[in-house]
mmCIF file of C-alpha atoms and ligand atoms in Angstrom:
data_model
loop_
_atom_site.group_PDB
_atom_site.id
_atom_site.type_symbol
_atom_site.label_atom_id
_atom_site.label_comp_id
_atom_site.label_asym_id
_atom_site.label_seq_id
_atom_site.Cartn_x
_atom_site.Cartn_y
_atom_site.Cartn_z
ATOM 1 C CA UNK A 1 82.428 102.815 85.534
ATOM 2 C CA UNK A 2 80.793 100.031 86.229
ATOM 3 C CA UNK A 3 78.218 100.315 89.609
ATOM 4 C CA UNK A 4 80.436 97.220 91.519
ATOM 5 C CA UNK A 5 83.957 99.066 90.704
ATOM 6 C CA UNK A 6 82.607 102.037 91.379
ATOM 7 C CA UNK A 7 81.180 100.798 95.465
ATOM 8 C CA UNK A 8 84.783 99.256 95.357
ATOM 9 C CA UNK A 9 86.587 102.578 94.810
ATOM 10 C CA UNK A 10 84.566 104.287 97.358
ATOM 11 C CA UNK A 11 84.938 101.222 99.697
ATOM 12 C CA UNK A 12 88.602 101.344 98.835
ATOM 13 C CA UNK A 13 89.233 105.014 99.770
ATOM 14 C CA UNK A 14 86.798 104.961 103.283
ATOM 15 C CA UNK A 15 88.670 102.033 104.437
ATOM 16 C CA UNK A 16 91.980 104.044 103.514
ATOM 17 C CA UNK A 17 90.294 107.168 105.071
ATOM 18 C CA UNK A 18 89.949 105.509 108.389
ATOM 19 C CA UNK A 19 93.109 103.481 108.943
ATOM 20 C CA UNK A 20 95.913 105.120 110.629
ATOM 21 C CA UNK A 21 98.895 102.842 108.774
ATOM 22 C CA UNK A 22 98.772 102.018 105.301
ATOM 23 C CA UNK A 23 101.372 100.153 103.418
ATOM 24 C CA UNK A 24 101.442 99.324 99.602
ATOM 25 C CA UNK A 25 103.515 96.407 98.221
ATOM 26 C CA UNK A 26 103.835 96.790 94.448
ATOM 27 C CA UNK A 27 104.653 94.724 91.236
ATOM 28 C CA UNK A 28 105.194 95.045 88.016
ATOM 29 C CA UNK A 29 101.789 95.984 87.212
ATOM 30 C CA UNK A 30 101.841 99.232 88.412
ATOM 31 C CA UNK A 31 104.788 100.288 85.668
ATOM 32 C CA UNK A 32 102.770 98.633 82.886
ATOM 33 C CA UNK A 33 101.539 102.269 82.056
ATOM 34 C CA UNK A 34 104.795 103.520 82.312
ATOM 35 C CA UNK A 35 105.358 101.348 79.195
ATOM 36 C CA UNK A 36 107.787 98.544 81.134
ATOM 37 C CA UNK A 37 106.135 95.123 80.276
ATOM 38 C CA UNK A 38 105.418 92.518 83.341
ATOM 39 C CA UNK A 39 107.317 89.119 83.484
ATOM 40 C CA UNK A 40 104.014 87.374 83.458
ATOM 41 C CA UNK A 41 100.792 87.821 82.309
ATOM 42 C CA UNK A 42 99.862 88.787 78.264
ATOM 43 C CA UNK A 43 102.959 90.831 76.722
ATOM 44 C CA UNK A 44 105.284 89.543 79.891
ATOM 45 C CA UNK A 45 108.702 88.843 79.169
ATOM 46 C CA UNK A 46 108.726 85.533 80.288
ATOM 47 C CA UNK A 47 106.326 84.593 76.690
ATOM 48 C CA UNK A 48 109.689 85.419 75.251
ATOM 49 C CA UNK A 49 112.455 84.278 77.268
ATOM 50 C CA UNK A 50 112.876 81.681 79.702
ATOM 51 C CA UNK A 51 113.616 82.956 83.182
ATOM 52 C CA UNK A 52 115.916 80.005 84.358
ATOM 53 C CA UNK A 53 117.885 80.596 81.078
ATOM 54 C CA UNK A 54 118.715 84.268 81.561
ATOM 55 C CA UNK A 55 117.413 85.473 85.022
ATOM 56 C CA UNK A 56 119.113 83.032 87.109
ATOM 57 C CA UNK A 57 122.201 83.903 89.022
ATOM 58 C CA UNK A 58 123.786 80.629 87.736
ATOM 59 C CA UNK A 59 122.890 81.864 83.760
ATOM 60 C CA UNK A 60 124.515 85.091 84.592
ATOM 61 C CA UNK A 61 127.764 83.590 85.820
ATOM 62 C CA UNK A 62 127.967 80.969 83.591
ATOM 63 C CA UNK A 63 127.558 83.334 80.408
ATOM 64 C CA UNK A 64 127.039 87.108 81.307
ATOM 65 C CA UNK A 65 127.844 88.383 77.932
ATOM 66 C CA UNK A 66 124.359 86.181 76.847
ATOM 67 C CA UNK A 67 122.209 87.688 79.765
ATOM 68 C CA UNK A 68 123.803 90.990 79.159
ATOM 69 C CA UNK A 69 122.589 90.986 75.450
ATOM 70 C CA UNK A 70 119.174 89.289 75.811
ATOM 71 C CA UNK A 71 117.775 90.274 78.896
ATOM 72 C CA UNK A 72 120.069 93.700 80.906
ATOM 73 C CA UNK A 73 120.284 95.211 77.588
ATOM 74 C CA UNK A 74 117.002 95.549 76.618
ATOM 75 C CA UNK A 75 115.497 96.375 80.671
ATOM 76 C CA UNK A 76 117.974 99.054 80.286
ATOM 77 C CA UNK A 77 116.622 100.376 77.005
ATOM 78 C CA UNK A 78 112.933 100.215 78.177
ATOM 79 C CA UNK A 79 113.876 101.684 81.899
ATOM 80 C CA UNK A 80 116.024 104.550 80.761
ATOM 81 C CA UNK A 81 112.676 105.826 78.958
ATOM 82 C CA UNK A 82 110.008 105.043 81.559
ATOM 83 C CA UNK A 83 108.505 107.470 83.467
ATOM 84 C CA UNK A 84 106.103 107.207 86.268
ATOM 85 C CA UNK A 85 102.115 107.492 85.792
ATOM 86 C CA UNK A 86 99.609 108.150 87.796
ATOM 87 C CA UNK A 87 99.595 104.858 89.823
ATOM 88 C CA UNK A 88 103.170 106.356 90.866
ATOM 89 C CA UNK A 89 101.745 109.337 91.307
ATOM 90 C CA UNK A 90 98.624 108.218 93.014
ATOM 91 C CA UNK A 91 100.587 106.293 95.630
ATOM 92 C CA UNK A 92 102.502 109.619 96.872
ATOM 93 C CA UNK A 93 99.331 111.733 97.036
ATOM 94 C CA UNK A 94 98.248 109.134 99.533
ATOM 95 C CA UNK A 95 101.719 110.050 100.968
ATOM 96 C CA UNK A 96 100.909 113.713 101.480
ATOM 97 C CA UNK A 97 97.295 113.136 102.661
ATOM 98 C CA UNK A 98 99.293 111.856 105.555
ATOM 99 C CA UNK A 99 97.613 108.021 104.891
ATOM 100 C CA UNK A 100 100.245 106.047 102.950
ATOM 101 C CA UNK A 101 103.456 105.177 105.061
ATOM 102 C CA UNK A 102 105.718 103.253 103.146
ATOM 103 C CA UNK A 103 105.709 101.568 99.485
ATOM 104 C CA UNK A 104 107.468 97.843 99.619
ATOM 105 C CA UNK A 105 107.951 97.483 95.869
ATOM 106 C CA UNK A 106 109.089 94.276 94.270
ATOM 107 C CA UNK A 107 110.163 96.498 90.875
ATOM 108 C CA UNK A 108 113.594 97.304 90.356
ATOM 109 C CA UNK A 109 112.713 100.060 87.725
ATOM 110 C CA UNK A 110 113.123 103.146 90.013
ATOM 111 C CA UNK A 111 109.657 105.182 89.250
ATOM 112 C CA UNK A 112 108.506 105.369 92.940
ATOM 113 C CA UNK A 113 111.410 107.435 93.741
ATOM 114 C CA UNK A 114 111.106 108.950 90.435
ATOM 115 C CA UNK A 115 107.439 109.944 91.082
ATOM 116 C CA UNK A 116 108.409 111.407 94.491
ATOM 117 C CA UNK A 117 107.838 108.268 97.155
ATOM 118 C CA UNK A 118 109.479 108.915 100.315
ATOM 119 C CA UNK A 119 110.145 105.779 101.791
ATOM 120 C CA UNK A 120 110.732 102.890 99.352
ATOM 121 C CA UNK A 121 111.771 99.554 100.193
ATOM 122 C CA UNK A 122 113.495 97.983 97.406
ATOM 123 C CA UNK A 123 112.576 94.339 98.042
ATOM 124 C CA UNK A 124 114.641 92.749 95.050
ATOM 125 C CA UNK A 125 117.351 95.543 94.803
ATOM 126 C CA UNK A 126 117.414 98.306 91.913
ATOM 127 C CA UNK A 127 118.726 98.734 88.281
ATOM 128 C CA UNK A 128 119.474 102.034 88.865
ATOM 129 C CA UNK A 129 123.126 100.916 89.946
ATOM 130 C CA UNK A 130 125.700 98.610 88.859
ATOM 131 C CA UNK A 131 128.045 96.976 90.509
ATOM 132 C CA UNK A 132 131.734 95.622 89.386
ATOM 133 C CA UNK A 133 131.646 92.033 90.380
ATOM 134 C CA UNK A 134 135.455 92.409 91.039
ATOM 135 C CA UNK A 135 136.327 95.679 92.962
ATOM 136 C CA UNK A 136 132.749 96.602 94.263
ATOM 137 C CA UNK A 137 133.050 100.222 92.377
ATOM 138 C CA UNK A 138 129.555 101.255 91.431
ATOM 139 C CA UNK A 139 128.001 103.198 88.472
ATOM 140 C CA UNK A 140 124.816 104.446 87.182
ATOM 141 C CA UNK A 141 123.113 102.093 84.762
ATOM 142 C CA UNK A 142 122.091 105.285 82.759
ATOM 143 C CA UNK A 143 125.335 106.615 82.059
ATOM 144 C CA UNK A 144 127.000 103.277 81.474
ATOM 145 C CA UNK A 145 128.886 102.572 78.029
ATOM 146 C CA UNK A 146 126.936 99.630 76.450
ATOM 147 C CA UNK A 147 129.313 99.650 72.999
ATOM 148 C CA UNK A 148 131.518 96.395 74.503
ATOM 149 C CA UNK A 149 128.951 93.942 76.310
ATOM 150 C CA UNK A 150 129.332 92.478 79.252
ATOM 151 C CA UNK A 151 130.335 96.443 80.174
ATOM 152 C CA UNK A 152 133.417 96.210 82.485
ATOM 153 C CA UNK A 153 135.049 98.578 85.111
ATOM 154 C CA UNK A 154 138.123 99.968 84.935
ATOM 155 C CA UNK A 155 139.789 96.994 86.962
ATOM 156 C CA UNK A 156 138.279 94.779 84.262
ATOM 157 C CA UNK A 157 135.774 93.113 86.525
ATOM 158 C CA UNK A 158 132.363 92.823 84.990
ATOM 159 C CA UNK A 159 129.278 95.259 85.847
ATOM 160 C CA UNK A 160 126.385 93.900 87.519
ATOM 161 C CA UNK A 161 123.050 95.261 87.786
ATOM 162 C CA UNK A 162 122.556 96.046 91.927
ATOM 163 C CA UNK A 163 119.250 93.887 91.840
ATOM 164 C CA UNK A 164 118.869 90.812 92.514
ATOM 165 C CA UNK A 165 118.778 87.529 90.132
ATOM 166 C CA UNK A 166 116.177 84.532 90.653
ATOM 167 C CA UNK A 167 118.429 82.194 93.183
ATOM 168 C CA UNK A 168 120.093 85.020 95.133
ATOM 169 C CA UNK A 169 118.811 85.960 98.784
ATOM 170 C CA UNK A 170 116.526 89.175 99.485
ATOM 171 C CA UNK A 171 118.480 91.747 100.971
ATOM 172 C CA UNK A 172 118.313 90.874 104.933
ATOM 173 C CA UNK A 173 117.323 94.335 105.787
ATOM 174 C CA UNK A 174 114.549 94.691 103.139
ATOM 175 C CA UNK A 175 112.961 91.765 104.206
ATOM 176 C CA UNK A 176 112.804 92.213 107.960
ATOM 177 C CA UNK A 177 111.396 96.207 107.461
ATOM 178 C CA UNK A 178 109.114 94.480 104.996
ATOM 179 C CA UNK A 179 108.134 92.220 107.589
ATOM 180 C CA UNK A 180 107.342 94.861 110.425
ATOM 181 C CA UNK A 181 105.752 97.042 108.078
ATOM 182 C CA UNK A 182 103.569 94.098 107.232
ATOM 183 C CA UNK A 183 102.548 93.564 110.335
ATOM 184 C CA UNK A 184 102.223 96.723 111.395
ATOM 185 C CA UNK A 185 99.955 98.162 108.848
ATOM 186 C CA UNK A 186 96.014 98.273 108.635
ATOM 187 C CA UNK A 187 95.140 98.643 105.432
ATOM 188 C CA UNK A 188 97.737 96.476 102.492
ATOM 189 C CA UNK A 189 97.685 97.796 99.184
ATOM 190 C CA UNK A 190 98.486 95.347 96.923
ATOM 191 C CA UNK A 191 99.279 96.607 93.346
ATOM 192 C CA UNK A 192 100.060 95.153 90.103
ATOM 193 C CA UNK A 193 101.765 92.094 91.474
ATOM 194 C CA UNK A 194 100.962 88.208 90.185
ATOM 195 C CA UNK A 195 101.764 87.269 94.037
ATOM 196 C CA UNK A 196 103.810 84.428 92.559
ATOM 197 C CA UNK A 197 107.216 85.291 93.516
ATOM 198 C CA UNK A 198 108.318 84.661 97.353
ATOM 199 C CA UNK A 199 108.913 85.606 99.912
ATOM 200 C CA UNK A 200 106.957 88.955 98.509
ATOM 201 C CA UNK A 201 103.950 87.296 98.007
ATOM 202 C CA UNK A 202 103.779 86.128 101.745
ATOM 203 C CA UNK A 203 103.935 89.701 102.783
ATOM 204 C CA UNK A 204 100.291 90.136 102.207
ATOM 205 C CA UNK A 205 99.725 86.871 103.902
ATOM 206 C CA UNK A 206 101.528 88.518 106.961
ATOM 207 C CA UNK A 207 99.415 91.435 107.263
ATOM 208 C CA UNK A 208 95.811 89.828 106.714
ATOM 209 C CA UNK A 209 97.262 87.340 109.736
ATOM 210 C CA UNK A 210 97.798 90.411 111.989
ATOM 211 C CA UNK A 211 94.288 91.820 111.512
ATOM 212 C CA UNK A 212 95.039 94.134 108.447
ATOM 213 C CA UNK A 213 92.913 94.581 105.306
ATOM 214 C CA UNK A 214 93.909 93.707 102.007
ATOM 215 C CA UNK A 215 93.123 95.520 98.893
ATOM 216 C CA UNK A 216 93.817 93.995 95.943
ATOM 217 C CA UNK A 217 94.646 96.054 92.380
ATOM 218 C CA UNK A 218 94.897 94.236 89.625
ATOM 219 C CA UNK A 219 94.268 93.692 86.032
ATOM 220 C CA UNK A 220 93.825 90.393 86.841
ATOM 221 C CA UNK A 221 92.740 87.434 89.968
ATOM 222 C CA UNK A 222 95.959 86.202 91.782
ATOM 223 C CA UNK A 223 96.422 83.838 94.043
ATOM 224 C CA UNK A 224 95.479 85.834 96.650
ATOM 225 C CA UNK A 225 91.725 87.340 95.552
ATOM 226 C CA UNK A 226 89.167 85.251 97.176
ATOM 227 C CA UNK A 227 91.545 83.832 100.072
ATOM 228 C CA UNK A 228 93.884 86.466 101.191
ATOM 229 C CA UNK A 229 92.400 89.845 99.864
ATOM 230 C CA UNK A 230 89.473 91.570 101.452
ATOM 231 C CA UNK A 231 88.803 92.505 97.397
ATOM 232 C CA UNK A 232 89.850 93.021 94.035
ATOM 233 C CA UNK A 233 89.486 96.161 92.083
ATOM 234 C CA UNK A 234 90.213 94.782 88.898
ATOM 235 C CA UNK A 235 91.777 97.008 86.133
ATOM 236 C CA UNK A 236 94.717 99.315 85.063
ATOM 237 C CA UNK A 237 96.482 100.464 88.719
ATOM 238 C CA UNK A 238 96.646 103.976 86.861
ATOM 239 C CA UNK A 239 92.985 104.785 86.668
ATOM 240 C CA UNK A 240 92.275 102.874 90.020
ATOM 241 C CA UNK A 241 94.311 104.562 92.045
ATOM 242 C CA UNK A 242 93.365 107.546 90.102
ATOM 243 C CA UNK A 243 89.775 107.599 91.138
ATOM 244 C CA UNK A 244 89.994 106.164 94.844
ATOM 245 C CA UNK A 245 92.643 108.990 95.274
ATOM 246 C CA UNK A 246 89.922 111.592 94.367
ATOM 247 C CA UNK A 247 87.544 109.498 96.625
ATOM 248 C CA UNK A 248 89.774 110.265 99.501
ATOM 249 C CA UNK A 249 90.032 113.813 99.105
ATOM 250 C CA UNK A 250 86.297 114.216 98.599
ATOM 251 C CA UNK A 251 85.958 112.632 101.543
ATOM 252 C CA UNK A 252 88.549 114.970 103.411
ATOM 253 C CA UNK A 253 86.781 118.400 101.928
ATOM 254 C CA UNK A 254 82.931 117.364 103.081
HETATM 255 P P1 NAD B 1 104.642 89.797 87.427
HETATM 256 O O1 NAD B 1 104.712 90.032 85.814
HETATM 257 O O2 NAD B 1 104.754 88.330 87.879
HETATM 258 O O3 NAD B 1 102.781 89.755 87.206
HETATM 259 C C1 NAD B 1 102.194 91.289 86.880
HETATM 260 C C2 NAD B 1 101.083 91.560 87.518
HETATM 261 O O4 NAD B 1 100.503 92.768 87.112
HETATM 262 C C3 NAD B 1 100.207 90.520 87.260
HETATM 263 O O5 NAD B 1 99.471 90.038 88.071
HETATM 264 C C4 NAD B 1 99.186 91.245 86.105
HETATM 265 O O6 NAD B 1 97.814 90.951 86.087
HETATM 266 C C5 NAD B 1 99.253 92.875 86.937
HETATM 267 N N1 NAD B 1 98.966 93.837 85.819
HETATM 268 C C6 NAD B 1 99.449 94.047 84.368
HETATM 269 N N2 NAD B 1 99.215 95.078 83.940
HETATM 270 C C7 NAD B 1 98.445 96.080 85.123
HETATM 271 C C8 NAD B 1 97.924 97.163 85.131
HETATM 272 N N3 NAD B 1 98.001 98.306 84.247
HETATM 273 N N4 NAD B 1 97.276 97.655 86.458
HETATM 274 C C9 NAD B 1 97.482 96.869 87.704
HETATM 275 N N5 NAD B 1 97.913 95.570 87.358
HETATM 276 C C10 NAD B 1 98.567 94.694 85.910
HETATM 277 O O7 NAD B 1 104.918 90.723 88.195
HETATM 278 P P2 NAD B 1 105.511 90.900 89.891
HETATM 279 O O8 NAD B 1 104.562 90.399 90.720
HETATM 280 O O9 NAD B 1 105.996 92.259 90.368
HETATM 281 O O10 NAD B 1 106.600 89.979 90.281
HETATM 282 C C11 NAD B 1 107.657 89.811 88.842
HETATM 283 C C12 NAD B 1 109.111 90.077 89.547
HETATM 284 O O11 NAD B 1 109.762 90.642 88.459
HETATM 285 C C13 NAD B 1 109.245 91.343 90.368
HETATM 286 O O12 NAD B 1 110.268 90.396 91.390
HETATM 287 C C14 NAD B 1 110.140 92.247 89.983
HETATM 288 O O13 NAD B 1 111.185 92.326 90.559
HETATM 289 C C15 NAD B 1 110.342 91.778 88.359
HETATM 290 N N6 NAD B 1 110.109 92.858 87.285
HETATM 291 C C16 NAD B 1 110.226 94.023 87.781
HETATM 292 C C17 NAD B 1 109.607 95.006 86.836
HETATM 293 C C18 NAD B 1 110.337 96.473 86.840
HETATM 294 O O14 NAD B 1 110.806 96.902 87.668
HETATM 295 N N7 NAD B 1 109.116 97.649 86.602
HETATM 296 C C19 NAD B 1 109.272 94.497 85.378
HETATM 297 C C20 NAD B 1 108.800 92.961 85.314
HETATM 298 C C21 NAD B 1 109.624 92.763 86.500
HETATM 299 ZN ZN1 ZN B 2 135.894 97.152 89.282
#
């Protein structure tokens, strides 16, 4: 470990240990080590496909079969196989230690819940369930039969994932709960998000404005780094969160 990183890990452990109300904001980067590619950056999905052509609600409504074939089917294959990694498990440990109160995630992969986090706000909805666009019947994505694309409900309506597409509204209850958590916390851990998708990217800004510390864990700099974040611990989320948790446990057992 580089000396600078070692210091930052120690600093983060001390900041977390001294906090009363920690909230995490996570993005696609936390699930990269679980085998789910992010959207932006190296190896990201947007290098291969144009989001406006495949991930916008208008594109889906215009040609659901095309979006199912290119985007949703691939997501299902990847998400079905994915399991939580040490970063998800580390956040669960911080919750068990009484430090982390809630996790706001932009991810739709369900890995925080699978790891055992008990309070997860799925800001962009979830990919675990599908909803019939005609009768609102719900079915689990895992058990969906994809021999026919787009998959249809018994009523003939087309299924869509319960996550939101670009151009759709954030569920208002998720937005308001996230805003109050962001305003309440005294430390916000921002993990694996490029902080470019609004309004999620505004949550750390809100935290900062209300006097909280903002600790960023990311493989690269983001627009928050050097402006909103107190510091960035640069690297893989699994490694870094693992080291921070070990350090917090060391402080607590001393
Ligand atoms: P993003 O794709 O825009 O950015 C990913 C970020 O993670 C980058 O800043 C990158 O530097 C960082 N990163 C990559 N690997 C990392 C690692 N191992 N450890 C730490 N950081 C790492 O992601 P976003 O900001 O979450 O925005 C994308 C949107 O796409 C979200 O709204 C989300 O709904 C959706 N999305 C979700 C998933 C998922 O559910 N797993 C996957 C892809 C995209
Ligand atoms: Zn139906």
